Short mmCIF file of C-alpha atoms and ligand atoms in Angstrom, two decimals:
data_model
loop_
_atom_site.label_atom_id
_atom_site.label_comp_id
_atom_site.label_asym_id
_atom_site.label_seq_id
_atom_site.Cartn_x
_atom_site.Cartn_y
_atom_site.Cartn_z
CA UNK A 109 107.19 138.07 68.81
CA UNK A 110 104.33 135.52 68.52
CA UNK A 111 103.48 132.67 70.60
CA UNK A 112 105.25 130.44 68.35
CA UNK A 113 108.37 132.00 68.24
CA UNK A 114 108.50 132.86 71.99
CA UNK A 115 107.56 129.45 73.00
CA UNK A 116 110.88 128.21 70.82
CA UNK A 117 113.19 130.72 72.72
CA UNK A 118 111.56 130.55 76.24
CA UNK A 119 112.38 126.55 75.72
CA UNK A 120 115.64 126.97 74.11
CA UNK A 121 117.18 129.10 76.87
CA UNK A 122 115.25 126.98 79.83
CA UNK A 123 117.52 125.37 81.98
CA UNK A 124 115.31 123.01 83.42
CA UNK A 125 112.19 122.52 81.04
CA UNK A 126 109.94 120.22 82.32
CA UNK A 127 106.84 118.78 80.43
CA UNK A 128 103.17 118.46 81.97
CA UNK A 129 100.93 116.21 79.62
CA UNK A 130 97.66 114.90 79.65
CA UNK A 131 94.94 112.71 77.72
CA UNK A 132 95.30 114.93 74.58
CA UNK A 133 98.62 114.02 73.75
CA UNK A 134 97.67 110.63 73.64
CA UNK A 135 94.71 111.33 71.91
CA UNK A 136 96.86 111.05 68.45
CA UNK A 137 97.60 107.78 69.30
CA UNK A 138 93.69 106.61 69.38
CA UNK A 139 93.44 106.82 73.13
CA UNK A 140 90.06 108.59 74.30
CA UNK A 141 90.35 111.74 76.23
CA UNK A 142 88.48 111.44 79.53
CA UNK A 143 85.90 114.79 79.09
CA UNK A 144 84.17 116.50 76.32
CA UNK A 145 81.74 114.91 73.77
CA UNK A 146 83.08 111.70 73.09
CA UNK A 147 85.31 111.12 76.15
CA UNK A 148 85.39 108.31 78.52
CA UNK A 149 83.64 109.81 81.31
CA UNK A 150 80.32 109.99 79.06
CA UNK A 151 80.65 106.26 78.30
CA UNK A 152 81.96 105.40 82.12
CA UNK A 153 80.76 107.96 84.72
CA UNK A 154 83.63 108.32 86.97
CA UNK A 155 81.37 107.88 90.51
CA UNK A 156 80.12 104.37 89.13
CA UNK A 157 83.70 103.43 87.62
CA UNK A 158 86.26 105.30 88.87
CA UNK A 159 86.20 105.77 92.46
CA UNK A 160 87.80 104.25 95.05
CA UNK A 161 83.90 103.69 96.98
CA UNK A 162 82.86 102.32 93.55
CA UNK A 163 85.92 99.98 93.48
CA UNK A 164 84.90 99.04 96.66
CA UNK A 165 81.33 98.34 96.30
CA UNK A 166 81.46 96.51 93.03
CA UNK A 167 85.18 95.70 91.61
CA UNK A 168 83.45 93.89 89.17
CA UNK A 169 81.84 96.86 87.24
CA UNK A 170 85.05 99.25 87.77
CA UNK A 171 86.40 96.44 85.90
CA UNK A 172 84.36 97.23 82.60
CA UNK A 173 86.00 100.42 82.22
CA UNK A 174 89.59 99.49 83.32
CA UNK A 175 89.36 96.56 80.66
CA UNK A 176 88.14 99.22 77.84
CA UNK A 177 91.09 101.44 78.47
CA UNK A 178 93.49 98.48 78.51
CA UNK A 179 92.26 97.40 75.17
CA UNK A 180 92.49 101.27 73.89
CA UNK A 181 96.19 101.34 75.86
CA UNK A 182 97.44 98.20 74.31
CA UNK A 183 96.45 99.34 71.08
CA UNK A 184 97.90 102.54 70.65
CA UNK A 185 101.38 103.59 69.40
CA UNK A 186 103.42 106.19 70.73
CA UNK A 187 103.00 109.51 68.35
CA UNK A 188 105.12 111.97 67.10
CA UNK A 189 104.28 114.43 70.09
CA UNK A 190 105.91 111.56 72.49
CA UNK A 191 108.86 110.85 70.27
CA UNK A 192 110.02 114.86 70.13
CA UNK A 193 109.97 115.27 73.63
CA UNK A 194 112.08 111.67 74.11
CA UNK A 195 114.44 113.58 71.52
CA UNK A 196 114.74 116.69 73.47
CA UNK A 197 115.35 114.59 76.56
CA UNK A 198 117.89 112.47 75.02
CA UNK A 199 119.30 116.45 73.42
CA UNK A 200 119.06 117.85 77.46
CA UNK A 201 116.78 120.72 76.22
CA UNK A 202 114.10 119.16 78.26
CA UNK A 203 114.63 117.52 81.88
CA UNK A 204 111.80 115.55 82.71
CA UNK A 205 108.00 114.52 81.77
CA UNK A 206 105.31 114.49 84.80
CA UNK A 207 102.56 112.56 82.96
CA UNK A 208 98.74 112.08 84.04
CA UNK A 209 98.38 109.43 81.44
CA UNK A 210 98.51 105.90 82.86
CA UNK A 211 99.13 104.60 79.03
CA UNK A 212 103.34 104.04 79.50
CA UNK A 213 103.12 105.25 75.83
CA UNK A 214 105.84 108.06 76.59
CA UNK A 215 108.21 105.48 78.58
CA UNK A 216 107.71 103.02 75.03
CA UNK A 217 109.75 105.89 73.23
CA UNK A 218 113.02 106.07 75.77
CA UNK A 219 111.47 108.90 77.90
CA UNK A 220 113.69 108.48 80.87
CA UNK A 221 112.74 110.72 83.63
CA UNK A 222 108.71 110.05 83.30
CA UNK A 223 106.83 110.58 86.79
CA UNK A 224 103.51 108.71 86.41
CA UNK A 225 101.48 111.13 88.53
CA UNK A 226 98.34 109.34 88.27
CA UNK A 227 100.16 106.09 88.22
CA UNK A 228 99.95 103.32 86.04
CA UNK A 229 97.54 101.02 84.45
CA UNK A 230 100.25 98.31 83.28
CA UNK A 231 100.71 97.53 86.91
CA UNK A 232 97.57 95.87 89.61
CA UNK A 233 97.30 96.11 93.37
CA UNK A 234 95.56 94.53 95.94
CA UNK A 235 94.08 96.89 98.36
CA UNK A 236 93.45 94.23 100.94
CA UNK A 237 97.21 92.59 101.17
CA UNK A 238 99.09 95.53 99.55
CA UNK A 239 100.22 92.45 96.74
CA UNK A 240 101.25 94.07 93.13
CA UNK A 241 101.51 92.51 89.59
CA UNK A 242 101.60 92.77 86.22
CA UNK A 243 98.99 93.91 84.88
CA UNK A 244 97.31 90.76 82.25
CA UNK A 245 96.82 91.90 78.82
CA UNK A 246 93.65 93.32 78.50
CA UNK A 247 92.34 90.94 75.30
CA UNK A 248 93.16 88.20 77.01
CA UNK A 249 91.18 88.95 80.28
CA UNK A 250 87.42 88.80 80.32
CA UNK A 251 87.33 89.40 84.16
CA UNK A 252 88.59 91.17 87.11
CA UNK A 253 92.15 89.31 88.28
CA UNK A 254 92.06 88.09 91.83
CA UNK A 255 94.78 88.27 94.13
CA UNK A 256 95.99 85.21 95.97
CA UNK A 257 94.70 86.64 99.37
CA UNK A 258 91.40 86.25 97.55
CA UNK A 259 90.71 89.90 96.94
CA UNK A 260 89.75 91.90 93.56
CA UNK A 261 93.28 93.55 92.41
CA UNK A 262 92.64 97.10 91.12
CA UNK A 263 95.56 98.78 88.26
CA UNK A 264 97.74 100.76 90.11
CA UNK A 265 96.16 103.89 88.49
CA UNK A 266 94.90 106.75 90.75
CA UNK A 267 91.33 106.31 91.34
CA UNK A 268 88.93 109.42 92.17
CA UNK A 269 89.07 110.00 96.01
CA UNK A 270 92.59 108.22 95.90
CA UNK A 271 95.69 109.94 96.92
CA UNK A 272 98.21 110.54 94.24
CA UNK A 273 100.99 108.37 94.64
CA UNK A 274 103.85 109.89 97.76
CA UNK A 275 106.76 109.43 95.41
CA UNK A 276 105.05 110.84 92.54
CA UNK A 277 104.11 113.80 94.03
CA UNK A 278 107.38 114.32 95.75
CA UNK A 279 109.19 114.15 92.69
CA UNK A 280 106.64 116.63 90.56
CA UNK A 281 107.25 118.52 93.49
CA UNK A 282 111.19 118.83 92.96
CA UNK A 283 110.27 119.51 89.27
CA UNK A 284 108.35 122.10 90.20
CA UNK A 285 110.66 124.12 91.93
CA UNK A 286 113.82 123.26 89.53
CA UNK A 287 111.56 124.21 86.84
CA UNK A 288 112.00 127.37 84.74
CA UNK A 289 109.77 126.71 81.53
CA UNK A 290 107.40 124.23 81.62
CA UNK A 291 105.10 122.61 78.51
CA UNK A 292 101.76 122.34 79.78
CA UNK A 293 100.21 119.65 76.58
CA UNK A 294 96.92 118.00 76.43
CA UNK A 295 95.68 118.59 79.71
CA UNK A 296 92.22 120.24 80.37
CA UNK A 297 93.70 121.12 83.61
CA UNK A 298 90.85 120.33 85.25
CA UNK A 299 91.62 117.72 88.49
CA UNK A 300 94.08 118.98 91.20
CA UNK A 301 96.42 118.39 92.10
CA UNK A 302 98.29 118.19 88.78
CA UNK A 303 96.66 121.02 87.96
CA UNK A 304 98.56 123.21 90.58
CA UNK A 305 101.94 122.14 89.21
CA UNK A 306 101.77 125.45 86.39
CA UNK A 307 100.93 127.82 89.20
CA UNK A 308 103.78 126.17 91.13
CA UNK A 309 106.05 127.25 88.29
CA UNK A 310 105.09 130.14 87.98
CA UNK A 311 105.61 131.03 91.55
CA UNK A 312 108.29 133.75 92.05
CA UNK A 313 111.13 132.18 94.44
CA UNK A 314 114.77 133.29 95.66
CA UNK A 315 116.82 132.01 92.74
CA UNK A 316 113.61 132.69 89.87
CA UNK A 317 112.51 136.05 91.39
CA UNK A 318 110.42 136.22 88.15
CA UNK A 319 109.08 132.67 88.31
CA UNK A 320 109.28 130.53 85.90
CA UNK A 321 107.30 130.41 82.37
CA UNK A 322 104.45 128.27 81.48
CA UNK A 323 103.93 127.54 77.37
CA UNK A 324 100.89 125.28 76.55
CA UNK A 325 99.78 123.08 73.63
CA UNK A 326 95.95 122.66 73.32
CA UNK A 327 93.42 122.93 70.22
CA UNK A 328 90.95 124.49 73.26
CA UNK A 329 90.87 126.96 75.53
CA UNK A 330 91.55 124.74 79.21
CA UNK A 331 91.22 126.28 82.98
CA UNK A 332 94.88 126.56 83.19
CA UNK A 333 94.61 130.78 83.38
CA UNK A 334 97.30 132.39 82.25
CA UNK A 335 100.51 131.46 80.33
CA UNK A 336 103.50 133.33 78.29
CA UNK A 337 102.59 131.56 75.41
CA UNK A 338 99.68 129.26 74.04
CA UNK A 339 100.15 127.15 70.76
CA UNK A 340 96.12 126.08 69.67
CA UNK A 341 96.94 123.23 68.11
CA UNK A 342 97.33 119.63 68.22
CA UNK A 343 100.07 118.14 70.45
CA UNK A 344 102.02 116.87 67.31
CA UNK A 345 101.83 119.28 64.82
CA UNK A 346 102.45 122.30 67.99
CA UNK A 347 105.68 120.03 68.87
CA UNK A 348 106.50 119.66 65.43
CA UNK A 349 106.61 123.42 64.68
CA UNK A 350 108.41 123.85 68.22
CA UNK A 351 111.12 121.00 67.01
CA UNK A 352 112.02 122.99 63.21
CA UNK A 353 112.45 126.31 64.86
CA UNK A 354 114.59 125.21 67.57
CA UNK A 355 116.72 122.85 64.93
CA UNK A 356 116.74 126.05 62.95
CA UNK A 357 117.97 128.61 65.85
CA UNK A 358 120.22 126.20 66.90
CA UNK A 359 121.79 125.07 63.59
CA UNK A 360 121.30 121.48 64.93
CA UNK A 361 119.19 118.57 63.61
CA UNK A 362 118.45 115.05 65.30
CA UNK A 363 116.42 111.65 64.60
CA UNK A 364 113.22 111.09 66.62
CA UNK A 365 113.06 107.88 68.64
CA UNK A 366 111.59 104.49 67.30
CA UNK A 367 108.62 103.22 69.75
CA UNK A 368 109.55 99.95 71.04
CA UNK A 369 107.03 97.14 71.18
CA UNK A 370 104.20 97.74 74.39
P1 LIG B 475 90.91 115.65 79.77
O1 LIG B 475 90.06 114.70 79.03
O2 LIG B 475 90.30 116.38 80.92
O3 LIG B 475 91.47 116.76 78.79
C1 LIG B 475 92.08 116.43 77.58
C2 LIG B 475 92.60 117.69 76.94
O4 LIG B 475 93.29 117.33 75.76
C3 LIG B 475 91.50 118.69 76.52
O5 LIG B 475 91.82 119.98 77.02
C4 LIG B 475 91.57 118.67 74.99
O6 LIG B 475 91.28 119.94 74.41
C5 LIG B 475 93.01 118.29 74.77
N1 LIG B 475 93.30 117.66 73.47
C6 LIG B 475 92.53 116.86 72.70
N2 LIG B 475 93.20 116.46 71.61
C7 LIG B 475 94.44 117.00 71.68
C8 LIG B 475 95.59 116.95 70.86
N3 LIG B 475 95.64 116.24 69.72
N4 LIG B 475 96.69 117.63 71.26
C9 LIG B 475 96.69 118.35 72.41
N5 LIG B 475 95.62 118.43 73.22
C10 LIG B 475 94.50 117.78 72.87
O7 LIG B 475 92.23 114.85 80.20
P2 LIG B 475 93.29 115.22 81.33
O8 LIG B 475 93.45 116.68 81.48
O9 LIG B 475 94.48 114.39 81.09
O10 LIG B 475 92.51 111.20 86.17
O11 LIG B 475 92.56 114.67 82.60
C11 LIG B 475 93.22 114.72 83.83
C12 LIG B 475 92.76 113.56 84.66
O12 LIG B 475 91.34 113.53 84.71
C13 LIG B 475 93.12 112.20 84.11
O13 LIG B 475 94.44 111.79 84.40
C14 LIG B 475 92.13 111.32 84.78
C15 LIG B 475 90.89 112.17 84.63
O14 LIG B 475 89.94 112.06 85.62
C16 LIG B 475 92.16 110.13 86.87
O15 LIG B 475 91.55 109.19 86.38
C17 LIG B 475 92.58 110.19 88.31
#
């Protein structure tokens, strides 16, 4: 059988499919990955704009970059790799989505069960009062939002040398362990501890003595190691391909989702 085809039935007789994405499925929907040749951490070196000590020794340059990926964020529409997976939710073949991407742009197509591992950039915080807010619309802001304790707010995404957020992680934990097939998509699998959730999968345990499987969608070759199947290709076409062949083993067809407005 070849990856294709035993991706399609490893997710067709999951029980508990869970999806792990990443920057590359986004990428589709004009959103910059974060490494590689033209990624965001060329343009905005993550240990002058993206760590917590940076944050805290000049808010106002962090701010630079989190503007840029608000104006990319509120630009982009949710693509067809987001809108199958909402399907399969909405169908049961797939449980849940534990997403790194702070873009909302899976939520925007009815994704239900999304855990925002790396939290989210719609949403500030003030790290001196503990205050939150919405998150101003990036064209509309030319500088960094104060709190009304005074303080520079910061987007309630995970910075570098920040902890991931405790209910996130419990929750990707529960996935973890409920999980039997997971999607690993767009992810260079690269920063833990997201990147421990496949191996966590994979792990044999009393009622999966085999562990479960791990299928993954990238055009490259990632540090993710070993899966049962791997589909080298973009996140919308793979998902596309994925979404005919279990319509056709199934005998069942379905509408994607409509994005709603960001
Ligand atoms: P990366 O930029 O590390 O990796 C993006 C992955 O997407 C790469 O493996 C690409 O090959 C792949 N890719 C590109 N286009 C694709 C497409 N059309 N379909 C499928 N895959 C595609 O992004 P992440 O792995 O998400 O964290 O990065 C993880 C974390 O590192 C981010 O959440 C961010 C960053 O530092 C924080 O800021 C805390």
């Amino acid at each position: 059988m070849d990856d294709w085809n035993q991706a399609a039935s490893l997710l067709r007789s999951a029980r508990f499919a869970v999806a792990l994405t990443g920057a590359g499925i986004s990428s589709e929907s004009g959103l910059d990955t974060f490494r590689g040749g033209g990624g965001l951490w060329k343009k905005f070196p993550p240990e002058r704009y993206a760590t917590l000590s940076a944050f805290r020794r000049n808010p106002e340059r962090c701010w630079e970059f989190f503007l840029e990926l608000g104006r990319l964020i509120e630009r982009a529409e949710p693509n067809r790799a987001h809108r199958i997976l909402a399907a399969w939710e909405a169908r049961g073949l797939l449980k849940a989505v534990i997403t790194q991407n702070v873009d909302g742009l899976h939520q925007r197509v009815g994704s239900r069960r999304v855990v925002e591992f790396h939290g989210s950039h719609r949403r500030l915080e003030c790290l001196a009062c503990g205050a939150g807010a919405e998150a101003p619309a990036a064209g509309e802001t030319r500088e960094a939002p104060r709190c009304s304790c005074g303080a520079v707010m910061k987007p309630a995404a995970v910075l570098f040398e920040e902890a991931i957020p405790a209910r996130a992680l419990e929750e990707a934990q529960r996935l973890s362990e409920a999980c039997d097939c997971l999607l690993v998509i767009g992810t260079s699998a690269a920063v833990v501890p997201a990147s421990h959730i496949p191996g966590a999968v994979r792990a044999p345990r009393p009622a999966r003595p085999g562990g479960g499987a791990v299928i993954e969608i990238n055009p490259e070759k990632t540090f993710l190691g070993a899966s049962d199947a791997a589909l080298r290709a973009p996140a919308s076409e793979a998902l596309s391909r994925l979404d005919s062949l279990i319509q056709e083993e199934t005998g069942q067809s379905w509408n994607l989702p409509k994005a709603s407005p960001a």
